[in-house]
Amino acid sequence: MTVIVLSGPIGAGKSSLTGILANYLGTKPFYESVDDNPVLPLFYADPEKYAFLLQVYFLNTRFHSIKEALTQDNNVLDRSIYEDALFFQMNADIGRATTEEVDTYYELLHNMMGELDRMPKKNPDLLVHINVSYDTMIKRIQKRGRPYEQLSYDSTLEDYYKRLLRYYKPWYEKYDYSPKMEIDGDKLDFMSSEKDREIVLDQIVDKLKEVGKLPEDWDKSTDIRIEA
Ligand SMILES: Nc1ncnc2c1ncn2[C@@H]1O[C@H](COP(=O)(O)OP(=O)(O)OP(=O)(O)O)[C@@H](O)[C@H]1O
Ligand SMILES: Nc1nc(=O)c2ncn([C@H]3C[C@H](O)[C@@H](CO)O3)c2[nH]1
């Protein structure tokens, strides 16, 4: 069937929507390594020291996931290798990587993307990008409660998050590995509103039909009610 990749800033709702979508379409969810990621807390405690190591860690896990997803041809990924350079470029731009690290990273990324070109299925079928404003992003980060992501943990995080949002717009516009669509993550509360969840799923199903990945008469009778 289809390989769908999600994208969007921190706390946009990618993991949440991945679960909902995979369940709805009857496909397999792939989640980013976060709670079991040993480098992430080190990075937030000392970003200058750990930016490169964290990126190599994520690049490796993302490469693994996309390769598996493209082989099995029936998956939803909560964040993919296509966003990797966005994060590293931003960290490099604020001085958290040396020229040698930047050059090594891009060479490695280039090599890995070359491997994907050799896969029987080279690209995902759809990118679903969740847009959120700064205020929504912060609310969600607070709601989820990872200590090292909170503004109170490090006063420079406000600038970091605002900058991240600025990097996403051109990244999304330039992304051309597959058809793509945007979800309004500020307006659509697909976590607690059944109506909003239905709207989001309808938008994605319509797009999958438009790009020929679902038959026009496809209809899903799965229960999408919010669990109590
Ligand atoms: N549309 C939404 N409406 C309301 N709450 C939401 C929505 N999307 C996500 N949330 C809540 O926001 C928090 C972050 O969501 P989630 O972990 O899915 O984000 P994410 O994009 O995967 O984050 P990250 O980039 O850090 O992995 C969770 O507590 C989730 O329940
Ligand atoms: N530096 C850096 N590079 C990445 O590629 C990357 N991808 C995710 N993250 C951070 C954001 C959330 O805190 C948390 C979960 O998304 O991990 C990243 N940080």
Coordinates of C-alpha atoms and ligand atoms in Angstrom, one line a residue:
M1 CA 0.0 0.0 0.0
T2 CA 1.7 3.2 1.1
V3 CA 4.6 4.8 2.9
I4 CA 3.6 8.0 4.6
V5 CA 6.1 10.3 6.4
L6 CA 5.1 12.9 8.9
S7 CA 7.0 16.1 9.5
G8 CA 6.8 19.2 11.7
P9 CA 8.4 21.1 14.6
I10 CA 8.9 19.7 18.1
G11 CA 5.6 18.9 19.7
A12 CA 3.6 19.4 16.5
G13 CA 1.8 16.1 17.0
K14 CA 3.7 13.8 14.6
S15 CA 3.9 10.8 17.0
S16 CA 0.3 11.3 18.0
L17 CA -0.9 11.5 14.4
T18 CA 1.3 8.6 13.3
G19 CA -0.5 6.3 15.8
I20 CA -3.9 7.5 14.7
L21 CA -3.1 7.2 11.0
A22 CA -1.4 3.9 11.2
N23 CA -4.4 2.5 13.2
Y24 CA -6.9 4.0 10.7
L25 CA -5.1 2.7 7.6
G26 CA -4.1 -0.6 9.2
T27 CA -0.4 0.1 8.6
K28 CA 2.7 -0.1 10.8
P29 CA 3.8 3.0 12.8
F30 CA 7.5 3.8 13.1
Y31 CA 8.4 6.1 16.0
E32 CA 11.5 8.2 16.4
S33 CA 13.9 7.1 19.1
V34 CA 13.3 9.7 21.9
D35 CA 12.9 8.2 25.4
D36 CA 15.5 5.6 24.7
N37 CA 17.8 8.0 23.0
P38 CA 20.9 8.4 25.3
V39 CA 22.3 11.4 23.5
L40 CA 19.2 13.6 23.6
P41 CA 19.5 14.7 27.2
L42 CA 23.2 15.2 26.8
F43 CA 22.5 17.5 23.8
Y44 CA 20.1 19.7 25.7
A45 CA 22.5 19.9 28.6
D46 CA 25.5 20.8 26.3
P47 CA 24.4 21.5 22.7
E48 CA 27.8 22.7 21.5
K49 CA 29.4 19.5 22.6
Y50 CA 26.8 17.0 21.4
A51 CA 25.1 18.5 18.3
F52 CA 27.2 16.4 15.9
L53 CA 26.9 13.2 17.9
L54 CA 23.1 13.6 18.3
Q55 CA 22.8 14.2 14.6
V56 CA 24.7 11.1 13.7
Y57 CA 22.6 9.2 16.2
F58 CA 19.3 10.4 14.6
L59 CA 20.6 10.0 11.0
N60 CA 21.5 6.4 11.8
T61 CA 18.1 5.5 13.3
R62 CA 16.2 7.4 10.6
F63 CA 18.2 5.6 7.9
H64 CA 17.3 2.3 9.5
S65 CA 13.6 3.2 9.7
I66 CA 13.2 4.6 6.2
K67 CA 15.0 1.6 4.7
E68 CA 12.7 -0.8 6.5
A69 CA 9.6 1.2 5.7
L70 CA 10.5 1.4 2.0
T71 CA 11.1 -2.3 1.9
Q72 CA 7.8 -3.2 3.6
D73 CA 5.8 -0.7 1.6
N74 CA 3.1 -0.3 4.2
N75 CA 4.0 2.2 6.9
V76 CA 3.7 5.6 8.7
L77 CA 6.9 7.3 10.0
D78 CA 6.7 10.0 12.7
R79 CA 9.8 11.8 11.4
S80 CA 12.0 10.8 8.6
I81 CA 15.5 11.2 7.2
Y82 CA 14.3 14.1 5.0
E83 CA 14.2 16.4 8.1
D84 CA 17.6 15.5 9.3
A85 CA 19.6 18.2 7.5
L86 CA 17.2 20.9 8.6
F87 CA 18.1 20.3 12.2
F88 CA 21.8 19.9 11.6
Q89 CA 22.0 23.0 9.4
M90 CA 20.2 25.0 12.0
N91 CA 22.6 23.9 14.7
A92 CA 25.6 24.5 12.5
D93 CA 24.3 28.0 11.7
I94 CA 24.3 28.8 15.4
G95 CA 27.9 27.6 15.8
R96 CA 27.3 24.2 17.2
A97 CA 29.4 22.3 14.6
T98 CA 32.9 22.7 13.2
T99 CA 33.5 23.0 9.4
E100 CA 34.9 19.4 9.5
E101 CA 31.7 18.1 11.3
V102 CA 29.5 19.9 8.7
D103 CA 31.5 18.5 5.8
T104 CA 31.5 15.0 7.3
Y105 CA 27.8 15.1 8.0
Y106 CA 26.8 16.2 4.5
E107 CA 29.0 13.5 2.9
L108 CA 27.5 10.8 5.1
L109 CA 24.0 12.1 4.4
H110 CA 24.7 12.1 0.7
N111 CA 26.0 8.5 0.8
M112 CA 23.0 7.4 2.7
M113 CA 20.5 9.0 0.4
G114 CA 22.4 7.3 -2.5
E115 CA 21.6 4.0 -0.8
L116 CA 17.9 4.8 -0.8
D117 CA 18.1 5.5 -4.5
R118 CA 19.0 1.8 -4.9
M119 CA 16.0 0.5 -3.0
P120 CA 13.1 -1.0 -5.1
K121 CA 10.9 1.7 -3.7
K122 CA 12.9 4.9 -3.5
N123 CA 10.6 7.5 -2.0
P124 CA 7.6 7.7 0.4
D125 CA 4.2 8.1 -1.2
L126 CA 3.1 11.1 0.8
L127 CA 4.6 13.7 3.3
V128 CA 2.1 15.0 5.8
H129 CA 3.4 18.2 7.4
I130 CA 1.9 19.5 10.6
N131 CA 2.1 23.3 10.9
V132 CA 2.1 24.9 14.4
S133 CA 2.7 28.4 15.7
Y134 CA 5.2 29.1 18.4
D135 CA 2.5 29.3 21.1
T136 CA 1.0 25.9 20.2
M137 CA 4.5 24.3 20.0
I138 CA 5.3 25.5 23.6
K139 CA 1.9 24.4 24.9
R140 CA 2.4 20.9 23.5
I141 CA 6.0 20.8 24.8
Q142 CA 4.7 21.7 28.3
K143 CA 1.9 19.2 28.0
R144 CA 4.3 16.4 27.2
G145 CA 6.6 17.5 29.9
R146 CA 10.1 16.3 28.9
P147 CA 12.2 18.2 31.4
Y148 CA 15.1 19.2 29.1
E149 CA 12.8 20.7 26.5
Q150 CA 11.1 23.2 28.8
L151 CA 11.9 26.9 28.5
S152 CA 12.7 26.9 32.2
Y153 CA 15.5 24.4 31.6
D154 CA 17.5 26.7 29.4
S155 CA 16.7 30.3 28.6
T156 CA 18.1 30.0 25.0
L157 CA 15.5 27.4 24.1
E158 CA 13.0 30.2 23.2
D159 CA 15.3 31.4 20.4
Y160 CA 16.1 27.8 19.4
Y161 CA 12.4 26.9 18.9
K162 CA 11.6 30.2 17.1
R163 CA 14.5 29.6 14.8
L164 CA 13.4 26.1 14.2
L165 CA 10.0 27.3 13.1
R166 CA 11.6 29.7 10.6
Y167 CA 13.6 26.8 9.1
Y168 CA 10.5 24.7 8.4
K169 CA 8.8 26.9 5.9
P170 CA 11.5 26.9 3.2
W171 CA 12.2 23.2 4.0
Y172 CA 8.6 22.3 3.3
E173 CA 8.5 24.3 0.1
K174 CA 11.7 22.7 -1.2
Y175 CA 10.7 19.1 -0.2
D176 CA 10.1 17.1 -3.4
Y177 CA 10.7 13.5 -2.6
S178 CA 7.0 12.8 -2.8
P179 CA 3.6 14.5 -3.0
K180 CA 3.0 16.6 0.2
M181 CA 0.2 18.2 2.2
E182 CA -0.1 20.4 5.2
I183 CA -2.3 20.0 8.3
D184 CA -3.2 23.0 10.5
G185 CA -2.0 21.8 13.9
D186 CA -3.1 25.0 15.6
K187 CA -6.8 24.7 14.6
L188 CA -7.2 20.9 14.5
D189 CA -7.1 19.2 17.8
F190 CA -7.0 15.7 16.6
M191 CA -6.1 14.4 20.1
S192 CA -9.3 15.4 21.9
S193 CA -11.9 16.4 19.3
E194 CA -13.5 13.6 17.3
K195 CA -14.7 16.0 14.7
D196 CA -11.2 17.4 14.2
R197 CA -9.7 13.9 14.0
E198 CA -12.2 13.1 11.3
I199 CA -11.3 16.2 9.4
V200 CA -7.6 15.4 9.5
L201 CA -8.1 11.8 8.4
D202 CA -10.5 12.9 5.6
Q203 CA -7.9 15.4 4.4
I204 CA -5.2 12.7 4.3
V205 CA -7.4 10.1 2.7
D206 CA -8.5 12.6 0.0
K207 CA -4.8 13.3 -0.8
L208 CA -4.0 9.6 -0.9
K209 CA -6.9 9.2 -3.4
E210 CA -5.7 12.2 -5.4
V211 CA -2.2 10.7 -5.8
G212 CA -3.6 7.3 -6.7
K213 CA -2.6 5.5 -3.5
L214 CA -6.1 4.7 -2.4
P215 CA -9.0 3.8 -4.7
E216 CA -11.6 6.5 -5.2
D217 CA -14.3 4.4 -3.5
W218 CA -12.1 3.5 -0.5
D219 CA -14.0 3.8 2.7
K220 CA -12.9 2.9 6.2
S221 CA -15.3 1.8 8.8
T222 CA -12.7 1.8 11.6
D223 CA -14.0 3.4 14.8
I224 CA -12.3 6.7 15.2
R225 CA -13.9 7.6 18.5
I226 CA -11.7 9.2 21.1
E227 CA -10.9 6.7 23.8
A228 CA -12.1 7.6 27.3
Ligands
LIG1 N1 -3.5 18.4 17.5 C1 -3.3 18.3 18.8 N2 -4.1 18.9 19.6 C2 -3.9 18.8 21.0 N3 -2.8 18.2 21.6 C3 -2.0 17.7 20.8 C4 -2.1 17.7 19.3 N4 -1.1 17.0 18.8 C5 -0.3 16.6 19.8 N5 -0.8 17.0 21.0 C6 -0.2 16.8 22.3 O1 1.1 17.5 22.3 C7 2.1 16.7 22.8 C8 3.2 16.4 21.8 O2 2.7 15.6 20.8 P1 3.6 14.6 20.0 O3 4.5 13.8 21.0 O4 2.7 13.7 19.1 O5 4.5 15.6 19.1 P2 5.7 15.3 18.1 O6 5.5 16.2 17.0 O7 5.8 13.8 17.9 O8 6.9 15.8 19.0 P3 8.5 15.6 18.8 O9 8.9 16.3 17.6 O10 9.1 16.1 20.0 O11 8.7 14.1 18.7 C9 1.5 15.4 23.4 O12 1.2 15.6 24.7 C10 0.2 15.3 22.6 O13 -0.8 14.6 23.3
LIG2 N1 19.4 18.4 17.2 C1 18.5 17.6 16.8 N2 18.6 17.1 15.6 C2 17.6 16.3 15.1 O1 17.7 15.8 14.0 C3 16.4 16.1 15.9 N3 15.3 15.4 15.7 C4 14.6 15.5 16.8 N4 15.3 16.3 17.7 C5 14.8 16.6 19.1 C6 13.7 17.5 19.2 C7 12.9 17.0 20.3 O2 13.5 17.5 21.5 C8 13.1 15.5 20.3 C9 12.1 14.7 19.7 O3 11.8 15.1 18.4 O4 14.4 15.3 19.6 C10 16.4 16.7 17.2 N5 17.4 17.5 17.6

